[in-house]
Coordinates of C-alpha atoms in Angstrom, one line a residue:
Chain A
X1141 CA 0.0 0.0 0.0
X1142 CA 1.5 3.1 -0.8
X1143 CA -0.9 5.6 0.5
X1144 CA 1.0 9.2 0.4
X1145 CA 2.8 9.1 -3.1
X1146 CA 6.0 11.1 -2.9
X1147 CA 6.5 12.6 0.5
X1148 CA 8.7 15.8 1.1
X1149 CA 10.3 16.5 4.6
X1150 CA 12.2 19.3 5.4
X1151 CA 14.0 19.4 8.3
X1152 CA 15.0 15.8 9.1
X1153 CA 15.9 15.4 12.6
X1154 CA 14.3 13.6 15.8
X1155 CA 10.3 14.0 14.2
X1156 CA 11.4 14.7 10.6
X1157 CA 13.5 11.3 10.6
X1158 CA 11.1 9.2 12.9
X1159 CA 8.3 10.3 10.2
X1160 CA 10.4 9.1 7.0
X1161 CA 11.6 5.9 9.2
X1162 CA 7.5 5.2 10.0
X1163 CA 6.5 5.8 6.4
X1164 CA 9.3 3.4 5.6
X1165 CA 9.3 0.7 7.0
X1166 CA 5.4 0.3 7.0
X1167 CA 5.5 1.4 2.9
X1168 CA 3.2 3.8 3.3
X1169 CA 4.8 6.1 0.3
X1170 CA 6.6 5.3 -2.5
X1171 CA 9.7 7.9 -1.5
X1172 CA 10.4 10.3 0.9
X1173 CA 12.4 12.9 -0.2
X1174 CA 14.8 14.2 2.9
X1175 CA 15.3 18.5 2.4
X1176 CA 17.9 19.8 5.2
X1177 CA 20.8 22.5 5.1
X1178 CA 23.7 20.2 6.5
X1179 CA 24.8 17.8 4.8
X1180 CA 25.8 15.8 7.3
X1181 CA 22.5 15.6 9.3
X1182 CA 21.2 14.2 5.8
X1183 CA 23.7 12.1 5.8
X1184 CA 23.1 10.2 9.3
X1185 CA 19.4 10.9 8.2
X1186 CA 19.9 8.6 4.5
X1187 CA 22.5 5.6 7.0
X1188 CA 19.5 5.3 9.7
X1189 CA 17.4 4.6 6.2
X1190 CA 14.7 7.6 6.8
X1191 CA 14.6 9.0 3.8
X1192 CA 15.1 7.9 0.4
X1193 CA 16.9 10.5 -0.8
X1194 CA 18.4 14.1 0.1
X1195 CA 18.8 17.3 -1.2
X1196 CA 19.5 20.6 0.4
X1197 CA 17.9 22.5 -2.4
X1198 CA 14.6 23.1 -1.1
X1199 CA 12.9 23.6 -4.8
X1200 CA 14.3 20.6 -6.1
X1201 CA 13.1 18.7 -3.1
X1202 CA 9.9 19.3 -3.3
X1203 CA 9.1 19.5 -7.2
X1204 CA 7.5 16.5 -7.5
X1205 CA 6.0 16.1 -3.8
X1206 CA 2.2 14.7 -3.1
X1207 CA 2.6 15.6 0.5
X1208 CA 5.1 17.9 2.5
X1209 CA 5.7 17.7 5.9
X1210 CA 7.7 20.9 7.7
X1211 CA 9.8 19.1 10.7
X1212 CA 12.3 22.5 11.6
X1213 CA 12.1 24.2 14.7
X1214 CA 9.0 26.1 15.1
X1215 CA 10.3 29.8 14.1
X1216 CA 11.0 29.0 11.0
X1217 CA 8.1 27.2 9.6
X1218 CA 5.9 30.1 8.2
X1219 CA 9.3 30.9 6.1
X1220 CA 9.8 27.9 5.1
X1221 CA 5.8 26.7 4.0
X1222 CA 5.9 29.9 2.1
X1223 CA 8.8 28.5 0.2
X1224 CA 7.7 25.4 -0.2
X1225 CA 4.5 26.6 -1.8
X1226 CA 6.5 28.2 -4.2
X1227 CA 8.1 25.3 -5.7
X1228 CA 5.7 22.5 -5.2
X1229 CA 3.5 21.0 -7.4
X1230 CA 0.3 23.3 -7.4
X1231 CA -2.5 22.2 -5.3
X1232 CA 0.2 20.3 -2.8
X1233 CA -0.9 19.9 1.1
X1234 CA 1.4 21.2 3.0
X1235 CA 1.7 20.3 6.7
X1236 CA 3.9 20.6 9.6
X1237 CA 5.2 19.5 13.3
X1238 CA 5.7 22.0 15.1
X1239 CA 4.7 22.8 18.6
X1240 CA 2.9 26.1 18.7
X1241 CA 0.3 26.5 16.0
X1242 CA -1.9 29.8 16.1
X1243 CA 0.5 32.1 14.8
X1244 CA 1.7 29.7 12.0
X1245 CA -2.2 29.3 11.5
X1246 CA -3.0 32.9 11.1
X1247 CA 0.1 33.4 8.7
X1248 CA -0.9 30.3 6.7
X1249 CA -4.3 29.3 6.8
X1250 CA -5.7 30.6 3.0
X1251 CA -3.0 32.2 2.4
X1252 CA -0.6 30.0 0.1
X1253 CA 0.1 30.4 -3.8
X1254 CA -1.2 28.4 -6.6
X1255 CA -3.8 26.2 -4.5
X1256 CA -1.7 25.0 -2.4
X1257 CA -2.6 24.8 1.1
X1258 CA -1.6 24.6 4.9
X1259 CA -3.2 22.3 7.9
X1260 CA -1.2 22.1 11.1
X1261 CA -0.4 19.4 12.7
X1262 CA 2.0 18.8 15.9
X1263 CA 2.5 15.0 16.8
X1264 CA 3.3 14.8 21.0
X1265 CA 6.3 12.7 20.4
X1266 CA 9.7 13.8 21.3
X1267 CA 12.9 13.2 23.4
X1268 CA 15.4 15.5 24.5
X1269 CA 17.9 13.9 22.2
X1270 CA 17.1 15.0 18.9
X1271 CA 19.0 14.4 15.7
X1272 CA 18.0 11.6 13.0
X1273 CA 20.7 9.6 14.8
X1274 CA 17.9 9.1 17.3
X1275 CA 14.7 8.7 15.1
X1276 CA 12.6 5.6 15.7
X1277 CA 10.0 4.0 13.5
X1278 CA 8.2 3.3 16.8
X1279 CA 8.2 7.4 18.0
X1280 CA 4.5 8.3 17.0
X1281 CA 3.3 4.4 18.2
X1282 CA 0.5 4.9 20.6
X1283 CA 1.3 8.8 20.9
X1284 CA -1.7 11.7 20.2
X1285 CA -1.0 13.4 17.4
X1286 CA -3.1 17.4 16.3
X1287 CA -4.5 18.2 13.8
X1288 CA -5.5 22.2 13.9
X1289 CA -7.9 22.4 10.9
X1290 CA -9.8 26.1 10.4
X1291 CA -13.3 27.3 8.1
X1292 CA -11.1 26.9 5.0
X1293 CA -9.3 23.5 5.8
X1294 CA -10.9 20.7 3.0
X1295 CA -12.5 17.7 4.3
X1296 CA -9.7 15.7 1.9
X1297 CA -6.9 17.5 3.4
X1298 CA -8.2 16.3 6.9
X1299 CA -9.1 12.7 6.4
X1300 CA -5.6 12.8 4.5
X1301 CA -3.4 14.1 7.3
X1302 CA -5.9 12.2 9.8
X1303 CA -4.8 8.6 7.7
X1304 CA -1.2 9.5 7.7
X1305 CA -0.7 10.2 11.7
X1306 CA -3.5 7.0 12.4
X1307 CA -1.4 5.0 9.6
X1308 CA 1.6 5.9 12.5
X1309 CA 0.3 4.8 15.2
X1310 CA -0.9 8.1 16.5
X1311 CA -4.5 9.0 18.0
X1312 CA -5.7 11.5 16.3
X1313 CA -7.3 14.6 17.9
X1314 CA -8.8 17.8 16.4
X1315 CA -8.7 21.0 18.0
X1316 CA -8.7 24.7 16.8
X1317 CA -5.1 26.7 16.8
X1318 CA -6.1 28.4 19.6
X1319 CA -7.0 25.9 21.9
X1320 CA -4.2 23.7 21.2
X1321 CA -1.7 26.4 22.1
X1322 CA -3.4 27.2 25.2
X1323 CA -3.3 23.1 25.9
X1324 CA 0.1 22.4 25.0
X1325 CA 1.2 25.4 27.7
X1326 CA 0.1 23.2 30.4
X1327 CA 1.0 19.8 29.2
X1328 CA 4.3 20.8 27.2
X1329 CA 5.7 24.3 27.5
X1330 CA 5.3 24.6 31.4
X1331 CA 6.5 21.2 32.2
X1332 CA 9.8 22.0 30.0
X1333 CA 10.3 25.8 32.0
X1334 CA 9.7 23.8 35.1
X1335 CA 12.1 21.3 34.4
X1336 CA 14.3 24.5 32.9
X1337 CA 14.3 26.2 36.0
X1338 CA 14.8 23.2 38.6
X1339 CA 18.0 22.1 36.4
X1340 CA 19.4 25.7 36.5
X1341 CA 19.1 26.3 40.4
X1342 CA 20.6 22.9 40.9
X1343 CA 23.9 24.3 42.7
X1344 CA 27.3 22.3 40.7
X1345 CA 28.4 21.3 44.5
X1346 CA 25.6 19.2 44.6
X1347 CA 25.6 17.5 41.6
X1348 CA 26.9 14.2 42.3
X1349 CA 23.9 14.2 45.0
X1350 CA 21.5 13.8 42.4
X1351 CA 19.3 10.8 42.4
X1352 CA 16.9 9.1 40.0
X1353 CA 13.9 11.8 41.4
X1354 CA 15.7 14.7 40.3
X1355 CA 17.1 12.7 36.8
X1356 CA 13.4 12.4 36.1
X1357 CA 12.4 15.6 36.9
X1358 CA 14.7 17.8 34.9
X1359 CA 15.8 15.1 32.3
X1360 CA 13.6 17.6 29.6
X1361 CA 16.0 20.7 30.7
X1362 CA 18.2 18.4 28.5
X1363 CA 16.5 19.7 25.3
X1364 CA 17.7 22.4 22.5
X1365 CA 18.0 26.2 24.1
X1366 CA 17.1 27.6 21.0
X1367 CA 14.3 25.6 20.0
X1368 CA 12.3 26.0 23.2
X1369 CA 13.6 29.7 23.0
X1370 CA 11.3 29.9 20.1
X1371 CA 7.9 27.9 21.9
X1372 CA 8.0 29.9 24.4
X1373 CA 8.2 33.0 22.5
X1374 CA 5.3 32.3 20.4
X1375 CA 3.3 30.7 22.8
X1376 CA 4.3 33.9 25.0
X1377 CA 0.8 34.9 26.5
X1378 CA 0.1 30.6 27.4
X1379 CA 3.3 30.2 28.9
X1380 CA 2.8 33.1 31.2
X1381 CA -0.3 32.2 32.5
X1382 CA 0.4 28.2 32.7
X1383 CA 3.4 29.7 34.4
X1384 CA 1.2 31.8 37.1
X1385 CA -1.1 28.7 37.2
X1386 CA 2.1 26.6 38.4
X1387 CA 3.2 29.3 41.1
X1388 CA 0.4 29.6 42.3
X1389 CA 0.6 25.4 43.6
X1390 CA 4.4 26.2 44.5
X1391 CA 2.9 29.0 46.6
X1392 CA 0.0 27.4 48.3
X1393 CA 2.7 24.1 48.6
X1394 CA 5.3 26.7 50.2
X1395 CA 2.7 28.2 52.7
X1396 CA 1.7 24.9 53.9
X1397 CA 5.2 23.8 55.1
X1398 CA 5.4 27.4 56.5
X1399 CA 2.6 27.2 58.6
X1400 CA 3.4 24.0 59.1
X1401 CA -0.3 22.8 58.1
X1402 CA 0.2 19.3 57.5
X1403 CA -3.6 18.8 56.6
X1404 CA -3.4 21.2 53.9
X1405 CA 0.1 20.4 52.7
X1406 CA -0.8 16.4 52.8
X1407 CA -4.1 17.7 50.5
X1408 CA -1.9 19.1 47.7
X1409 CA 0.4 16.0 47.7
X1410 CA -2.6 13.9 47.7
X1411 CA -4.4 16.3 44.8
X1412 CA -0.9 15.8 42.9
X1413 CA -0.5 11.6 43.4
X1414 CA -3.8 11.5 42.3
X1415 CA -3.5 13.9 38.7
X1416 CA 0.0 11.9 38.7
X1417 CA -1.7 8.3 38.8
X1418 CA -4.0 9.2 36.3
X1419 CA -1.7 10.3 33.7
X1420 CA -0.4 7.0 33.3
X1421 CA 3.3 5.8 32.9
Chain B
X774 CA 31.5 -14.1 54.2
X775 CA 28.5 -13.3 56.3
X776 CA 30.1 -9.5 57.5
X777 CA 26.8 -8.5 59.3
X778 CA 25.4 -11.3 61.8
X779 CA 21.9 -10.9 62.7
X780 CA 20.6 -7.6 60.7
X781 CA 17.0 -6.7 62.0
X782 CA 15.0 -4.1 59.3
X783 CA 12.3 -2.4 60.9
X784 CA 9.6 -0.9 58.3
X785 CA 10.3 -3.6 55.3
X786 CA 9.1 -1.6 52.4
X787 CA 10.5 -0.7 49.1
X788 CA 14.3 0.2 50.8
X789 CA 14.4 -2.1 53.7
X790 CA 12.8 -4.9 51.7
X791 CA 15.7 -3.9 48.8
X792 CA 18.3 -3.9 51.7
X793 CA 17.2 -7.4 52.5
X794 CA 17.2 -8.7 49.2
X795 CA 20.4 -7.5 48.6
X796 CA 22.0 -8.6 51.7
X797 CA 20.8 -12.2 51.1
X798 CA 21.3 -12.5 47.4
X799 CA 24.9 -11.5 48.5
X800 CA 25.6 -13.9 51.4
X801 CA 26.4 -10.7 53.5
X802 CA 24.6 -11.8 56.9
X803 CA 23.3 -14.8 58.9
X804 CA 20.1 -13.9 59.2
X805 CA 17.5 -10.8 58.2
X806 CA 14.8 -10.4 60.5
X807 CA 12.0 -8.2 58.9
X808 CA 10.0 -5.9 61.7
X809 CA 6.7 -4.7 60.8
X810 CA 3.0 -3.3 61.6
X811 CA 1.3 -5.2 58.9
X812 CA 1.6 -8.7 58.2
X813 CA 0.3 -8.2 54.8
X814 CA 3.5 -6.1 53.7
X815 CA 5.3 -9.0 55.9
X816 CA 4.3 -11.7 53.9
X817 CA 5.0 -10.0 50.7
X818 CA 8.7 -9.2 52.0
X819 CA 9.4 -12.9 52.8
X820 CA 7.9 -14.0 49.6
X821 CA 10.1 -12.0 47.7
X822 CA 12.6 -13.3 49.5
X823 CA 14.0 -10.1 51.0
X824 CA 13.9 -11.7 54.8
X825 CA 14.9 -14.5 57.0
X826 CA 12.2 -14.2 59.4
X827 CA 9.6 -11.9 60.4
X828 CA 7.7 -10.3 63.2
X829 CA 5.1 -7.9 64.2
X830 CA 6.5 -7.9 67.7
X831 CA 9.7 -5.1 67.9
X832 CA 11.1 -6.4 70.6
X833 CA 11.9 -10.4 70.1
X834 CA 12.6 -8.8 66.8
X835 CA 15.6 -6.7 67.5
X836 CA 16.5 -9.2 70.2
X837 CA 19.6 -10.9 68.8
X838 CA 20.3 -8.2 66.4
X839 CA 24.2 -7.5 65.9
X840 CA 22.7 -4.1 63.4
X841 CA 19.5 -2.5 63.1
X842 CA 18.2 -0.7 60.5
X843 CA 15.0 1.9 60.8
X844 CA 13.6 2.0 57.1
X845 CA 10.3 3.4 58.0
X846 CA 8.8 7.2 57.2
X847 CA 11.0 9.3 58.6
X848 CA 8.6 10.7 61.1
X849 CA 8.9 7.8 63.1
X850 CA 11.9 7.1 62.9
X851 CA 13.2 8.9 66.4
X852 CA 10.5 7.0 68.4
X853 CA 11.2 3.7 67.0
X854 CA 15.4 3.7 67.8
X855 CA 14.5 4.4 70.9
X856 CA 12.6 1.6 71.3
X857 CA 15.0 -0.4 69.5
X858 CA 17.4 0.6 72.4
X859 CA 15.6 -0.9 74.9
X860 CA 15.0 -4.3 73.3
X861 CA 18.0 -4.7 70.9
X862 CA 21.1 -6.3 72.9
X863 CA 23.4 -4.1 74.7
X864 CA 25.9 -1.8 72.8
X865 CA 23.9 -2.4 69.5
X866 CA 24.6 0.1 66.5
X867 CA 21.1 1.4 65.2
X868 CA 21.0 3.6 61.7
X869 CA 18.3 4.7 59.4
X870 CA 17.3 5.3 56.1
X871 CA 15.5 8.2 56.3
X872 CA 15.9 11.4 54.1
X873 CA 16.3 14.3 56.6
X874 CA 19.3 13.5 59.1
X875 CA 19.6 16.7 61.8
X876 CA 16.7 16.5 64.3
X877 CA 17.1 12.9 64.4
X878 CA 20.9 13.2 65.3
X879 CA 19.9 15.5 67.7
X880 CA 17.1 13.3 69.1
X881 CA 19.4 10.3 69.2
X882 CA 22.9 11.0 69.3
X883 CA 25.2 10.1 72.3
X884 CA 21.3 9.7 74.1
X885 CA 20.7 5.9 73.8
X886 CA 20.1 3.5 76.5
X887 CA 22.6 0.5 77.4
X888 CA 25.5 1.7 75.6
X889 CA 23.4 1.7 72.3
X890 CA 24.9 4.0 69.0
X891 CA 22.7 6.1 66.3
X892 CA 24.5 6.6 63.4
X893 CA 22.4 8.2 60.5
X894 CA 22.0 6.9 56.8
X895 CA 20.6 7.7 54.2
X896 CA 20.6 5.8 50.8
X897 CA 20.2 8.2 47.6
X898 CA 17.8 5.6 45.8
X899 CA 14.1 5.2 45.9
X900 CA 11.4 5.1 43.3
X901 CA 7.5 6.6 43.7
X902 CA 6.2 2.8 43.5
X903 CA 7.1 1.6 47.6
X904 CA 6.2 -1.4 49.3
X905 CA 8.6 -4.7 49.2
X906 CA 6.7 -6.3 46.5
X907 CA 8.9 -3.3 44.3
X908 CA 12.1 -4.0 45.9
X909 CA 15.1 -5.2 44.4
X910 CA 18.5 -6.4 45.5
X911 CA 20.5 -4.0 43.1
X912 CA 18.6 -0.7 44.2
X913 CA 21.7 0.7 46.1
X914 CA 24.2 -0.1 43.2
X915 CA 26.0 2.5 41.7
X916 CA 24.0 5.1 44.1
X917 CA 25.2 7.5 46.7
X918 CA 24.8 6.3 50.4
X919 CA 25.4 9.3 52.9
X920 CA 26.6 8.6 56.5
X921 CA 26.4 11.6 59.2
X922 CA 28.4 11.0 62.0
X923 CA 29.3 13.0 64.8
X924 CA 31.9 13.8 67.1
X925 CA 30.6 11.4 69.5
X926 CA 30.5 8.5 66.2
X927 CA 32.5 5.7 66.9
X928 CA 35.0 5.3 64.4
X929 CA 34.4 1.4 64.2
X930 CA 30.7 2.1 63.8
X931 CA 31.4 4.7 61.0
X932 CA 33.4 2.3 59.4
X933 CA 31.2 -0.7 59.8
X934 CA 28.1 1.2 57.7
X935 CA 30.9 2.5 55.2
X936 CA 31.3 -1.4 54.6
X937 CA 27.7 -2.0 54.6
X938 CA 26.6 0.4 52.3
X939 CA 29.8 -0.2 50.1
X940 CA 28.8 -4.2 50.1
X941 CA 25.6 -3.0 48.7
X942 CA 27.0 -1.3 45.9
X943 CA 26.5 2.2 46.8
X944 CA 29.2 4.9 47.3
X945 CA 29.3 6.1 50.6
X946 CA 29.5 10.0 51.4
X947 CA 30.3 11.6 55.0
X948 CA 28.6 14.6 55.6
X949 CA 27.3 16.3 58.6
X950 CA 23.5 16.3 59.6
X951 CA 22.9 20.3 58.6
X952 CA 25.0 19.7 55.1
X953 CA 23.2 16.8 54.4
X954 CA 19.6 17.9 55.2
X955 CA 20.7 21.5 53.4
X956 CA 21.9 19.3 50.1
X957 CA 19.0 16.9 49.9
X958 CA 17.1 19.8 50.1
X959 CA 18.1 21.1 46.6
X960 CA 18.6 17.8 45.1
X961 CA 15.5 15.7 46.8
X962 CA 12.8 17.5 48.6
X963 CA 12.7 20.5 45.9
X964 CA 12.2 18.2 42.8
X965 CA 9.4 16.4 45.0
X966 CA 7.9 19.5 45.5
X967 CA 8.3 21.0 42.0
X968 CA 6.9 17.8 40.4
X969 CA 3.8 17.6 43.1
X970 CA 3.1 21.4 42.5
X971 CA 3.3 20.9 38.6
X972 CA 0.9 17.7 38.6
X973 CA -1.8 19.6 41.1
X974 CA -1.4 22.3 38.1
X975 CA -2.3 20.0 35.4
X976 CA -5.9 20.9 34.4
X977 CA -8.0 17.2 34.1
X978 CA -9.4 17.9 31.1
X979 CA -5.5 18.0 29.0
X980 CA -4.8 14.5 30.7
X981 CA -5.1 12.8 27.3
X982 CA -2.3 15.4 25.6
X983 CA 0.5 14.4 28.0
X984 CA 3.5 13.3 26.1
X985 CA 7.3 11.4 28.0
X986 CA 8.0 15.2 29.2
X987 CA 5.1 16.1 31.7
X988 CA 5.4 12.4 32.4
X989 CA 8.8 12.3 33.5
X990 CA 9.1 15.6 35.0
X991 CA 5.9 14.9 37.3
X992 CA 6.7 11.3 38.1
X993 CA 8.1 11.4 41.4
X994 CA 4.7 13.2 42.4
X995 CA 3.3 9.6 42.8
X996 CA 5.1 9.1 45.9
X997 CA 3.3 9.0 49.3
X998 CA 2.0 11.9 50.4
X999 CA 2.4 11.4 53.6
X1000 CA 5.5 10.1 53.5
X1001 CA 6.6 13.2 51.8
X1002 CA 4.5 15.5 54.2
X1003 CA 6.5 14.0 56.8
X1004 CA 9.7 14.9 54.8
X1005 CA 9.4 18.3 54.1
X1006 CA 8.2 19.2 57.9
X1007 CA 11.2 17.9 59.2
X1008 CA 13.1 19.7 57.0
X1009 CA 11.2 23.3 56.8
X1010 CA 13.7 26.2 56.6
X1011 CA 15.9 24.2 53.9
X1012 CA 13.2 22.9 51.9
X1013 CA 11.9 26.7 52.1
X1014 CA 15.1 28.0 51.0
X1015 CA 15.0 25.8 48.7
X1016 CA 11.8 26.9 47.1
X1017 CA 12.7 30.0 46.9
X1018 CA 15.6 29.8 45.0
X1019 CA 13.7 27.7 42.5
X1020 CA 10.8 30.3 42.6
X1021 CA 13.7 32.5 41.3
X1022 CA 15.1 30.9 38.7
X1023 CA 10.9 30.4 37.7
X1024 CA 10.9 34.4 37.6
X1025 CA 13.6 34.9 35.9
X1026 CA 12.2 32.7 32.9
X1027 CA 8.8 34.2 32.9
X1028 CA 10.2 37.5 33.0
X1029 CA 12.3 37.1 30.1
X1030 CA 9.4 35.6 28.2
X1031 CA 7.5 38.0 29.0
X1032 CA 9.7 40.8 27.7
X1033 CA 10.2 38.7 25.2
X1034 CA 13.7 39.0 25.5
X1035 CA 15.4 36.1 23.5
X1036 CA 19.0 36.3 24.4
X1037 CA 18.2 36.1 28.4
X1038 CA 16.0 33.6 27.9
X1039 CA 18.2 31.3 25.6
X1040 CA 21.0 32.0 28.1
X1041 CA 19.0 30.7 30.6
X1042 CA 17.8 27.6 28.9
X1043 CA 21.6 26.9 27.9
X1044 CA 22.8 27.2 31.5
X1045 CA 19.9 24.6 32.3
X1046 CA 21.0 22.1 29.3
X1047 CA 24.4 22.7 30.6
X1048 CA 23.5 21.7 34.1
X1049 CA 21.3 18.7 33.2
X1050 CA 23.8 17.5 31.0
X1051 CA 26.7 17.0 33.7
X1052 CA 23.7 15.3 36.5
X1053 CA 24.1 12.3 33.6
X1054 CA 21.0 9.8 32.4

């Protein structure tokens, strides 16, 4: 079965390279077509067998695409789309991976030349080791992946994109821009400054202290400065009030072991075993 | 080589069922008598094989012992070395397990009955799943084990828990009771609070978007809440201190967000990376 034709990625590292890996190895295409600006992350991308072949001419990479699939860090994806609609086949889907989505929605959305058009996606798979040297065939197995359509989004375009993260592994959900940005503050963006901010007020001295509690806890803080740079930039207004959510529990958690209220203070560690349990392992 | 005689473990859950495991799977004692309230957890300890023989009676349990170790909540740990004391043979050394070290030192040091010793513990290792049936005989390996003696410590008795935890695996650390409690703060009791305050955060209805990063970075917030209650009580004014250096390094990021100032806040996630990367996987 070769369901998606010619598939374009640009950007292949950790998503980008899982994605060509999946498509792969399950035949769902008959090529993927690997579009990056180093060589040698193309390279590692073509010896882990992700792609089929590589180019870092973006126009020749996606001449003859049926589907492309932006995998770069998030601030340059309206760029790039905008490119890619350029040079692609007319009428092409284009869709993407990124984490934030309203303000690549309101750039995009009905806005692309010669019919081509844009639906955002972001799949919730990740590791703090990116790079194709770490993609896996397995990384979107069991994992939800968005789709963001708007009023203009075609039903085809959906229950295309909808088939390709299902035909993954991934459990689909469908959610407006807006409210996926606002979600993915919470779940994503908050946990990562969290994480951020507890690995950068770990004092060096104390390092070799460090246990598997505090490995878990920060092991996120691990990921790419510049790429989280740019979430939490344009997920700005989201952050900040997931943020204020989040202090506002490290307050009422401080005050309890101030007043030494072990009532209260046991009730927010019960509140937070409880959310903890439920999210699963 | 049977180094340890008669160990009696009182409070056989996940680290004094793991001691005993490991202690027998190594042919380090004679005999590991298990001491508990419950026989339920009882019977699980001796079917996993972590004990000899057990009891719900402390003192025929602690009767013959050469060393007793407290692995129960730390809140209870003062009351039950005394007891120990009066039941254990004379000139017994008693230690603990428990993760905040000065007010029991000062409770118990140089203040036991019949020529008894305290000497604190406390193993860096520990998972939010307790109870014996998740205990395992390589739990210590490879991990930090601190020791806090005092000028009143025996140097035989220092030595003889150096060799103890060392059988087990574990690198053994000297520190005082204030150091240790101020250290453990940063590196245990703040991550258990950060990951607790971040899971009470997390609205119900984004439960189904959680990806590997709000999993890991909340998954010590599944630990027992009263256990950690206990904890940070015991050990207020650093665990306060501790919060508030973390609330700072929180600030920081939110206030470079929110002036949407990209080279602080890159500099801040690169100090984080930096940091995260030298604690190791």
């Amino acid at each position: 079965m070769k369901d998606f034709g010619t598939v374009a990625i640009v950007g292949v590292g950790l998503i980008g390279g899982s994605v060509g890996l999946a498509l792969r190895q399950r035949a769902l295409c008959e090529r993927v077509i690997g579009i990056g600006r180093r060589q040698a992350s193309l390279r590692i991308a073509r010896r882990v067998g992700a792609i089929t072949s590589t180019t870092v001419d973006l126009a020749k990479g996606v001449a003859e695409a049926d589907l492309v699939l932006v995998c770069t860090p998030v601030g340059q994806i309206v760029d790039l789309v905008c490119q890619v609609a350029h040079h692609c086949p007319e009428g092409t889907l284009i869709t993407d991976a990124g984490s934030v989505k309203q303000t690549l929605v309101e750039a995009l959305d009905d806005r692309l030349s010669r019919g081509c058009r844009f639906l955002g996606g972001h799949p919730l798979a990740g590791s703090e080791r990116g790079g194709p040297g770490n993609a896996t065939s397995d990384l979107f197995e069991g994992r939800v992946a968005i789709l963001t359509p708007t009023r203009s989004t075609r039903a085809e375009d959906f229950d295309l994109l909808n088939l390709f993260w299902s035909k993954l592994g991934s459990v689909v959900i469908q959610m407006t821009a807006e409210d996926h940005d606002r979600a993915v503050a919470m779940t994503s963006h908050l946990p990562h400054a969290v994480a951020a901010a507890l690995a950068a007020a770990m004092p060096e001295t104390y390092f070799r202290l460090a246990g598997t509690g505090v490995l878990d806890t920060t092991r996120i803080a691990g990921g790419d400065p510049v790429l989280w740079g740019q979430i939490f930039a344009l997920n700005r207004g989201n952050v900040l009030a997931a943020l204020d959510r989040f202090a506002g529990c490290v307050s009422a958690l401080g005050d309890a072991i101030r007043k030494g209220d072990q009532a209260a203070l046991e009730g927010l560690l019960k509140l937070a075993k409880k959310n903890r349990d439920a999210l699963g392992s």
